[in-house]
């Protein structure tokens, strides 16, 4: 059974690849409200499920997980955003997958036996961008601390940055709701900005943009922290120092002026992503480690 937090987004890409190897019953736990725990337990019993894989699962009660464990059901959770809310995932799952490698030791110290890093990914078949009017620089995402400052510095230096997303207090184009539209913006942007949340850098978690932007055929400038170079070679990424605004300005200026260099980075990154960071690879990892 796969319990999905956001089944219309990238999480659903796991399902067909899991189904190549095991029988899967998708369960969108957001749709059942206050009856979630009762319905989850009843569904597991009715379908004779032997393993429950939860994506996020912030609203599932610990008692429900304990009950499943007691009747011999393996329970696993992919925590997704434990960089921001670790308290939501401290439930007695038999297995934990985290996108935050620096939290693995913390989970083990709390008594979790099976803890694995599970990074984000793409589904190659989903990326079919459409050519549109070119954008010089763009940022897609929610406003978090530090992002407005960096974008404002670029604008003050004369760089025309377009912003798409929620909660911004600076000029923006609003949220893009369609995933396909996000792909098109990334493909048609000369320099896509990536600004990780500070909490993600602290725990070594790469965000989805690290994979989505190059998979879309877009060029990305991203903030450096060590885990970036654990996933990508230095020639597959364009890095700036997040503690130095001058570094960001310099890197953006360099790549705006060098379309050939941008394309070379894109092509190397796409090869890496489509080889090692796909939904199929992650599904195989989950099944291999869910023992």
mmCIF file of C-alpha atoms in Angstrom:
data_model
loop_
_atom_site.group_PDB
_atom_site.id
_atom_site.type_symbol
_atom_site.label_atom_id
_atom_site.label_comp_id
_atom_site.label_asym_id
_atom_site.label_seq_id
_atom_site.Cartn_x
_atom_site.Cartn_y
_atom_site.Cartn_z
ATOM 1 C CA UNK A 1 0.000 0.000 0.000
ATOM 2 C CA UNK A 2 1.274 3.490 -0.846
ATOM 3 C CA UNK A 3 -0.201 6.316 1.250
ATOM 4 C CA UNK A 4 0.345 9.502 -0.711
ATOM 5 C CA UNK A 5 0.394 13.036 0.612
ATOM 6 C CA UNK A 6 0.200 14.743 -2.770
ATOM 7 C CA UNK A 7 -0.921 12.131 -5.228
ATOM 8 C CA UNK A 8 -1.412 14.492 -8.165
ATOM 9 C CA UNK A 9 2.209 15.653 -8.078
ATOM 10 C CA UNK A 10 5.560 13.942 -8.461
ATOM 11 C CA UNK A 11 4.860 11.376 -5.702
ATOM 12 C CA UNK A 12 2.420 9.521 -7.959
ATOM 13 C CA UNK A 13 5.276 8.793 -10.368
ATOM 14 C CA UNK A 14 6.466 6.092 -7.993
ATOM 15 C CA UNK A 15 3.305 4.022 -8.381
ATOM 16 C CA UNK A 16 3.801 2.500 -11.870
ATOM 17 C CA UNK A 17 7.409 1.634 -11.077
ATOM 18 C CA UNK A 18 6.477 -0.003 -7.771
ATOM 19 C CA UNK A 19 3.731 -1.908 -9.618
ATOM 20 C CA UNK A 20 6.338 -3.548 -11.840
ATOM 21 C CA UNK A 21 7.418 -5.571 -8.812
ATOM 22 C CA UNK A 22 4.594 -5.640 -6.232
ATOM 23 C CA UNK A 23 0.858 -5.123 -5.959
ATOM 24 C CA UNK A 24 0.140 -1.519 -4.947
ATOM 25 C CA UNK A 25 -3.047 0.028 -3.540
ATOM 26 C CA UNK A 26 -2.799 3.848 -3.622
ATOM 27 C CA UNK A 27 -4.426 5.624 -0.684
ATOM 28 C CA UNK A 28 -4.762 9.431 -0.712
ATOM 29 C CA UNK A 29 -4.863 10.041 3.018
ATOM 30 C CA UNK A 30 -5.795 13.704 2.701
ATOM 31 C CA UNK A 31 -9.271 12.842 1.411
ATOM 32 C CA UNK A 32 -10.647 11.060 4.473
ATOM 33 C CA UNK A 33 -10.422 13.789 7.127
ATOM 34 C CA UNK A 34 -10.932 12.822 10.755
ATOM 35 C CA UNK A 35 -11.594 9.181 9.848
ATOM 36 C CA UNK A 36 -8.096 8.736 8.425
ATOM 37 C CA UNK A 37 -6.691 6.374 11.049
ATOM 38 C CA UNK A 38 -9.758 4.135 11.177
ATOM 39 C CA UNK A 39 -10.005 3.893 7.381
ATOM 40 C CA UNK A 40 -6.287 3.274 6.973
ATOM 41 C CA UNK A 41 -6.362 0.366 9.430
ATOM 42 C CA UNK A 42 -9.539 -1.087 7.905
ATOM 43 C CA UNK A 43 -8.152 -0.799 4.375
ATOM 44 C CA UNK A 44 -4.942 -2.579 5.358
ATOM 45 C CA UNK A 45 -6.992 -5.419 6.879
ATOM 46 C CA UNK A 46 -9.469 -5.646 3.993
ATOM 47 C CA UNK A 47 -6.795 -5.821 1.300
ATOM 48 C CA UNK A 48 -4.461 -8.090 3.292
ATOM 49 C CA UNK A 49 -1.615 -5.583 2.900
ATOM 50 C CA UNK A 50 1.783 -6.596 4.291
ATOM 51 C CA UNK A 51 3.611 -3.248 3.995
ATOM 52 C CA UNK A 52 2.501 0.375 4.244
ATOM 53 C CA UNK A 53 4.665 3.054 2.622
ATOM 54 C CA UNK A 54 3.678 6.572 3.699
ATOM 55 C CA UNK A 55 4.734 9.730 1.898
ATOM 56 C CA UNK A 56 4.932 12.417 4.565
ATOM 57 C CA UNK A 57 2.028 11.209 6.740
ATOM 58 C CA UNK A 58 2.020 14.182 9.111
ATOM 59 C CA UNK A 59 -1.605 13.587 10.159
ATOM 60 C CA UNK A 60 -1.397 9.845 10.849
ATOM 61 C CA UNK A 61 -1.460 9.132 14.592
ATOM 62 C CA UNK A 62 1.424 7.229 16.242
ATOM 63 C CA UNK A 63 -1.110 4.799 17.736
ATOM 64 C CA UNK A 64 -2.146 3.769 14.227
ATOM 65 C CA UNK A 65 1.436 2.980 13.259
ATOM 66 C CA UNK A 66 1.915 1.015 16.497
ATOM 67 C CA UNK A 67 -1.248 -0.974 15.762
ATOM 68 C CA UNK A 68 -0.022 -1.881 12.287
ATOM 69 C CA UNK A 69 3.387 -2.894 13.611
ATOM 70 C CA UNK A 70 1.791 -5.114 16.272
ATOM 71 C CA UNK A 71 -0.024 -7.197 13.662
ATOM 72 C CA UNK A 72 3.160 -7.692 11.645
ATOM 73 C CA UNK A 73 2.757 -4.940 9.036
ATOM 74 C CA UNK A 74 5.958 -3.246 7.933
ATOM 75 C CA UNK A 75 5.507 0.534 8.092
ATOM 76 C CA UNK A 76 7.726 3.029 6.323
ATOM 77 C CA UNK A 77 7.662 6.791 5.905
ATOM 78 C CA UNK A 78 9.372 9.046 3.397
ATOM 79 C CA UNK A 79 9.592 12.197 5.452
ATOM 80 C CA UNK A 80 9.970 14.725 2.573
ATOM 81 C CA UNK A 81 10.182 17.915 4.676
ATOM 82 C CA UNK A 82 11.728 16.803 7.959
ATOM 83 C CA UNK A 83 14.223 19.619 7.455
ATOM 84 C CA UNK A 84 11.464 22.024 8.522
ATOM 85 C CA UNK A 85 9.239 19.915 10.779
ATOM 86 C CA UNK A 86 11.128 16.904 12.190
ATOM 87 C CA UNK A 87 8.575 16.540 14.969
ATOM 88 C CA UNK A 88 5.919 15.435 12.459
ATOM 89 C CA UNK A 89 7.816 12.260 11.637
ATOM 90 C CA UNK A 90 8.804 10.980 15.073
ATOM 91 C CA UNK A 91 6.372 8.073 14.913
ATOM 92 C CA UNK A 92 7.210 4.397 15.407
ATOM 93 C CA UNK A 93 7.654 3.374 11.771
ATOM 94 C CA UNK A 94 9.765 0.293 11.159
ATOM 95 C CA UNK A 95 11.534 2.121 8.322
ATOM 96 C CA UNK A 96 12.390 5.774 7.669
ATOM 97 C CA UNK A 97 13.470 7.338 4.394
ATOM 98 C CA UNK A 98 14.677 10.919 4.545
ATOM 99 C CA UNK A 99 15.883 13.405 1.918
ATOM 100 C CA UNK A 100 18.042 14.945 4.688
ATOM 101 C CA UNK A 101 21.213 12.847 5.056
ATOM 102 C CA UNK A 102 22.514 14.797 8.051
ATOM 103 C CA UNK A 103 19.440 13.700 10.038
ATOM 104 C CA UNK A 104 20.103 9.979 9.620
ATOM 105 C CA UNK A 105 22.221 9.708 12.772
ATOM 106 C CA UNK A 106 19.556 11.601 14.753
ATOM 107 C CA UNK A 107 16.906 9.093 13.692
ATOM 108 C CA UNK A 108 19.157 6.184 14.644
ATOM 109 C CA UNK A 109 19.895 7.711 18.053
ATOM 110 C CA UNK A 110 16.129 7.856 18.616
ATOM 111 C CA UNK A 111 15.935 4.102 18.128
ATOM 112 C CA UNK A 112 15.001 3.760 14.457
ATOM 113 C CA UNK A 113 16.766 0.687 13.089
ATOM 114 C CA UNK A 114 16.225 1.095 9.368
ATOM 115 C CA UNK A 115 16.971 4.648 8.180
ATOM 116 C CA UNK A 116 17.871 5.485 4.586
ATOM 117 C CA UNK A 117 18.449 8.558 2.481
ATOM 118 C CA UNK A 118 15.846 8.889 -0.282
ATOM 119 C CA UNK A 119 16.427 11.924 -2.469
ATOM 120 C CA UNK A 120 13.918 13.533 -4.823
ATOM 121 C CA UNK A 121 13.674 12.517 -8.465
ATOM 122 C CA UNK A 122 12.039 13.031 -11.851
ATOM 123 C CA UNK A 123 9.937 10.978 -14.245
ATOM 124 C CA UNK A 124 11.673 11.470 -17.639
ATOM 125 C CA UNK A 125 8.500 10.931 -19.663
ATOM 126 C CA UNK A 126 6.829 13.916 -17.941
ATOM 127 C CA UNK A 127 9.299 16.450 -19.314
ATOM 128 C CA UNK A 128 8.065 17.653 -22.684
ATOM 129 C CA UNK A 129 8.667 21.416 -22.671
ATOM 130 C CA UNK A 130 7.121 23.780 -25.189
ATOM 131 C CA UNK A 131 9.089 26.707 -26.659
ATOM 132 C CA UNK A 132 7.729 30.089 -25.603
ATOM 133 C CA UNK A 133 8.929 33.643 -25.169
ATOM 134 C CA UNK A 134 12.340 33.672 -23.513
ATOM 135 C CA UNK A 135 12.821 34.849 -19.910
ATOM 136 C CA UNK A 136 16.226 36.112 -18.822
ATOM 137 C CA UNK A 137 16.101 35.065 -15.149
ATOM 138 C CA UNK A 138 13.346 33.436 -13.123
ATOM 139 C CA UNK A 139 12.664 31.976 -9.706
ATOM 140 C CA UNK A 140 9.779 29.577 -9.011
ATOM 141 C CA UNK A 141 8.877 28.930 -5.403
ATOM 142 C CA UNK A 142 7.489 30.136 -2.108
ATOM 143 C CA UNK A 143 8.900 33.101 -0.226
ATOM 144 C CA UNK A 144 11.273 31.979 2.534
ATOM 145 C CA UNK A 145 13.863 33.891 4.534
ATOM 146 C CA UNK A 146 16.753 35.086 2.390
ATOM 147 C CA UNK A 147 15.109 34.641 -0.991
ATOM 148 C CA UNK A 148 13.692 38.137 -1.385
ATOM 149 C CA UNK A 149 17.031 39.621 -0.347
ATOM 150 C CA UNK A 150 18.965 37.765 -3.048
ATOM 151 C CA UNK A 151 16.417 38.491 -5.765
ATOM 152 C CA UNK A 152 16.279 42.171 -4.758
ATOM 153 C CA UNK A 153 20.080 42.407 -4.977
ATOM 154 C CA UNK A 154 19.951 41.027 -8.496
ATOM 155 C CA UNK A 155 17.208 43.458 -9.501
ATOM 156 C CA UNK A 156 19.108 46.390 -8.011
ATOM 157 C CA UNK A 157 22.108 45.346 -10.109
ATOM 158 C CA UNK A 158 19.971 45.557 -13.233
ATOM 159 C CA UNK A 159 19.066 41.890 -13.695
ATOM 160 C CA UNK A 160 15.381 41.397 -14.709
ATOM 161 C CA UNK A 161 14.284 38.594 -12.387
ATOM 162 C CA UNK A 162 10.745 37.260 -12.729
ATOM 163 C CA UNK A 163 9.317 35.588 -9.632
ATOM 164 C CA UNK A 164 6.534 32.988 -9.605
ATOM 165 C CA UNK A 165 5.101 31.710 -6.341
ATOM 166 C CA UNK A 166 3.349 32.350 -3.040
ATOM 167 C CA UNK A 167 3.671 34.851 -0.182
ATOM 168 C CA UNK A 168 6.062 37.286 -1.877
ATOM 169 C CA UNK A 169 6.155 40.938 -0.816
ATOM 170 C CA UNK A 170 8.215 41.970 -3.848
ATOM 171 C CA UNK A 171 6.890 42.218 -7.410
ATOM 172 C CA UNK A 172 5.910 38.762 -8.689
ATOM 173 C CA UNK A 173 3.810 36.971 -11.296
ATOM 174 C CA UNK A 174 1.894 34.815 -8.823
ATOM 175 C CA UNK A 175 1.807 31.080 -8.505
ATOM 176 C CA UNK A 176 1.961 28.692 -11.447
ATOM 177 C CA UNK A 177 -0.444 25.871 -10.645
ATOM 178 C CA UNK A 178 0.213 23.506 -13.561
ATOM 179 C CA UNK A 179 3.317 21.333 -13.399
ATOM 180 C CA UNK A 180 3.568 21.414 -17.196
ATOM 181 C CA UNK A 181 3.578 25.213 -17.087
ATOM 182 C CA UNK A 182 6.464 25.074 -14.592
ATOM 183 C CA UNK A 183 8.375 22.864 -17.017
ATOM 184 C CA UNK A 184 7.777 25.377 -19.823
ATOM 185 C CA UNK A 185 8.985 28.331 -17.726
ATOM 186 C CA UNK A 186 12.154 26.472 -16.743
ATOM 187 C CA UNK A 187 12.862 25.428 -20.315
ATOM 188 C CA UNK A 188 12.377 28.961 -21.634
ATOM 189 C CA UNK A 189 14.386 30.718 -18.899
ATOM 190 C CA UNK A 190 18.029 31.452 -19.630
ATOM 191 C CA UNK A 191 19.020 31.345 -15.927
ATOM 192 C CA UNK A 192 16.789 29.592 -13.390
ATOM 193 C CA UNK A 193 17.649 30.565 -9.821
ATOM 194 C CA UNK A 194 17.718 27.990 -7.058
ATOM 195 C CA UNK A 195 17.798 29.269 -3.474
ATOM 196 C CA UNK A 196 17.456 26.445 -0.950
ATOM 197 C CA UNK A 197 15.777 27.067 2.366
ATOM 198 C CA UNK A 198 18.422 27.538 5.054
ATOM 199 C CA UNK A 199 17.052 24.520 6.934
ATOM 200 C CA UNK A 200 17.612 22.338 3.854
ATOM 201 C CA UNK A 201 21.246 23.383 3.565
ATOM 202 C CA UNK A 202 21.724 22.657 7.264
ATOM 203 C CA UNK A 203 20.585 19.049 6.932
ATOM 204 C CA UNK A 204 22.029 18.445 3.457
ATOM 205 C CA UNK A 205 18.704 18.104 1.629
ATOM 206 C CA UNK A 206 18.592 18.977 -2.068
ATOM 207 C CA UNK A 207 15.255 20.398 -3.187
ATOM 208 C CA UNK A 208 13.216 19.247 -6.163
ATOM 209 C CA UNK A 209 14.504 22.090 -8.362
ATOM 210 C CA UNK A 210 17.917 20.409 -8.441
ATOM 211 C CA UNK A 211 16.338 17.697 -10.571
ATOM 212 C CA UNK A 212 13.336 19.426 -12.154
ATOM 213 C CA UNK A 213 15.160 22.340 -13.752
ATOM 214 C CA UNK A 214 17.776 20.393 -15.750
ATOM 215 C CA UNK A 215 15.203 17.688 -16.573
ATOM 216 C CA UNK A 216 13.057 20.478 -18.073
ATOM 217 C CA UNK A 217 15.970 21.426 -20.310
ATOM 218 C CA UNK A 218 16.601 24.559 -18.258
ATOM 219 C CA UNK A 219 19.841 25.994 -16.966
ATOM 220 C CA UNK A 220 20.108 26.510 -13.207
ATOM 221 C CA UNK A 221 22.349 28.503 -10.892
ATOM 222 C CA UNK A 222 22.200 27.026 -7.401
ATOM 223 C CA UNK A 223 23.579 27.725 -3.943
ATOM 224 C CA UNK A 224 26.502 25.586 -2.833
ATOM 225 C CA UNK A 225 26.581 23.214 0.109
ATOM 226 C CA UNK A 226 28.573 19.971 0.259
ATOM 227 C CA UNK A 227 25.760 17.566 -0.581
ATOM 228 C CA UNK A 228 25.292 19.185 -3.994
ATOM 229 C CA UNK A 229 28.627 17.733 -5.056
ATOM 230 C CA UNK A 230 27.714 14.344 -3.598
ATOM 231 C CA UNK A 231 24.930 14.092 -6.179
ATOM 232 C CA UNK A 232 26.459 15.993 -9.097
ATOM 233 C CA UNK A 233 29.893 16.464 -10.605
ATOM 234 C CA UNK A 234 31.265 20.002 -10.552
ATOM 235 C CA UNK A 235 30.771 20.378 -14.322
ATOM 236 C CA UNK A 236 27.073 19.408 -14.040
ATOM 237 C CA UNK A 237 26.098 22.354 -11.833
ATOM 238 C CA UNK A 238 26.617 26.131 -11.735
ATOM 239 C CA UNK A 239 27.269 27.126 -8.127
ATOM 240 C CA UNK A 240 27.333 30.338 -6.143
ATOM 241 C CA UNK A 241 28.239 31.036 -2.529
ATOM 242 C CA UNK A 242 24.956 31.595 -0.612
ATOM 243 C CA UNK A 243 26.780 33.728 1.967
ATOM 244 C CA UNK A 244 28.104 36.166 -0.658
ATOM 245 C CA UNK A 245 25.707 38.230 -2.782
ATOM 246 C CA UNK A 246 28.595 39.263 -5.023
ATOM 247 C CA UNK A 247 29.119 35.599 -5.877
ATOM 248 C CA UNK A 248 25.519 35.243 -7.065
ATOM 249 C CA UNK A 249 25.756 38.395 -9.184
ATOM 250 C CA UNK A 250 29.019 37.238 -10.743
ATOM 251 C CA UNK A 251 27.777 33.730 -11.578
ATOM 252 C CA UNK A 252 24.493 34.969 -13.084
ATOM 253 C CA UNK A 253 26.327 37.558 -15.188
ATOM 254 C CA UNK A 254 28.815 34.977 -16.444
ATOM 255 C CA UNK A 255 26.225 32.467 -17.593
ATOM 256 C CA UNK A 256 23.821 34.990 -19.093
ATOM 257 C CA UNK A 257 26.650 35.966 -21.409
ATOM 258 C CA UNK A 258 27.573 32.378 -22.351
ATOM 259 C CA UNK A 259 24.707 30.381 -23.923
ATOM 260 C CA UNK A 260 27.074 27.661 -25.156
ATOM 261 C CA UNK A 261 28.405 27.080 -21.646
ATOM 262 C CA UNK A 262 24.853 27.019 -20.267
ATOM 263 C CA UNK A 263 23.835 24.353 -22.759
ATOM 264 C CA UNK A 264 26.855 22.195 -21.954
ATOM 265 C CA UNK A 265 25.984 22.241 -18.236
ATOM 266 C CA UNK A 266 22.331 21.409 -19.008
ATOM 267 C CA UNK A 267 23.265 18.430 -21.144
ATOM 268 C CA UNK A 268 25.669 16.974 -18.593
ATOM 269 C CA UNK A 269 23.147 17.449 -15.768
ATOM 270 C CA UNK A 270 20.308 15.838 -17.734
ATOM 271 C CA UNK A 271 22.412 12.760 -18.460
ATOM 272 C CA UNK A 272 23.156 12.407 -14.738
ATOM 273 C CA UNK A 273 19.549 12.946 -13.663
ATOM 274 C CA UNK A 274 17.966 10.605 -16.211
ATOM 275 C CA UNK A 275 20.538 7.952 -15.336
ATOM 276 C CA UNK A 276 20.509 8.087 -11.522
ATOM 277 C CA UNK A 277 17.662 10.276 -10.229
ATOM 278 C CA UNK A 278 14.455 8.897 -11.681
ATOM 279 C CA UNK A 279 11.210 7.603 -10.169
ATOM 280 C CA UNK A 280 12.164 4.125 -11.360
ATOM 281 C CA UNK A 281 15.475 4.258 -9.473
ATOM 282 C CA UNK A 282 13.775 5.476 -6.286
ATOM 283 C CA UNK A 283 11.071 2.798 -6.483
ATOM 284 C CA UNK A 284 13.733 0.116 -6.843
ATOM 285 C CA UNK A 285 15.570 1.553 -3.832
ATOM 286 C CA UNK A 286 12.432 1.565 -1.664
ATOM 287 C CA UNK A 287 11.642 -2.068 -2.478
ATOM 288 C CA UNK A 288 15.248 -3.121 -1.937
ATOM 289 C CA UNK A 289 15.419 -1.484 1.477
ATOM 290 C CA UNK A 290 11.876 -2.255 2.690
ATOM 291 C CA UNK A 291 12.851 -5.564 4.261
#
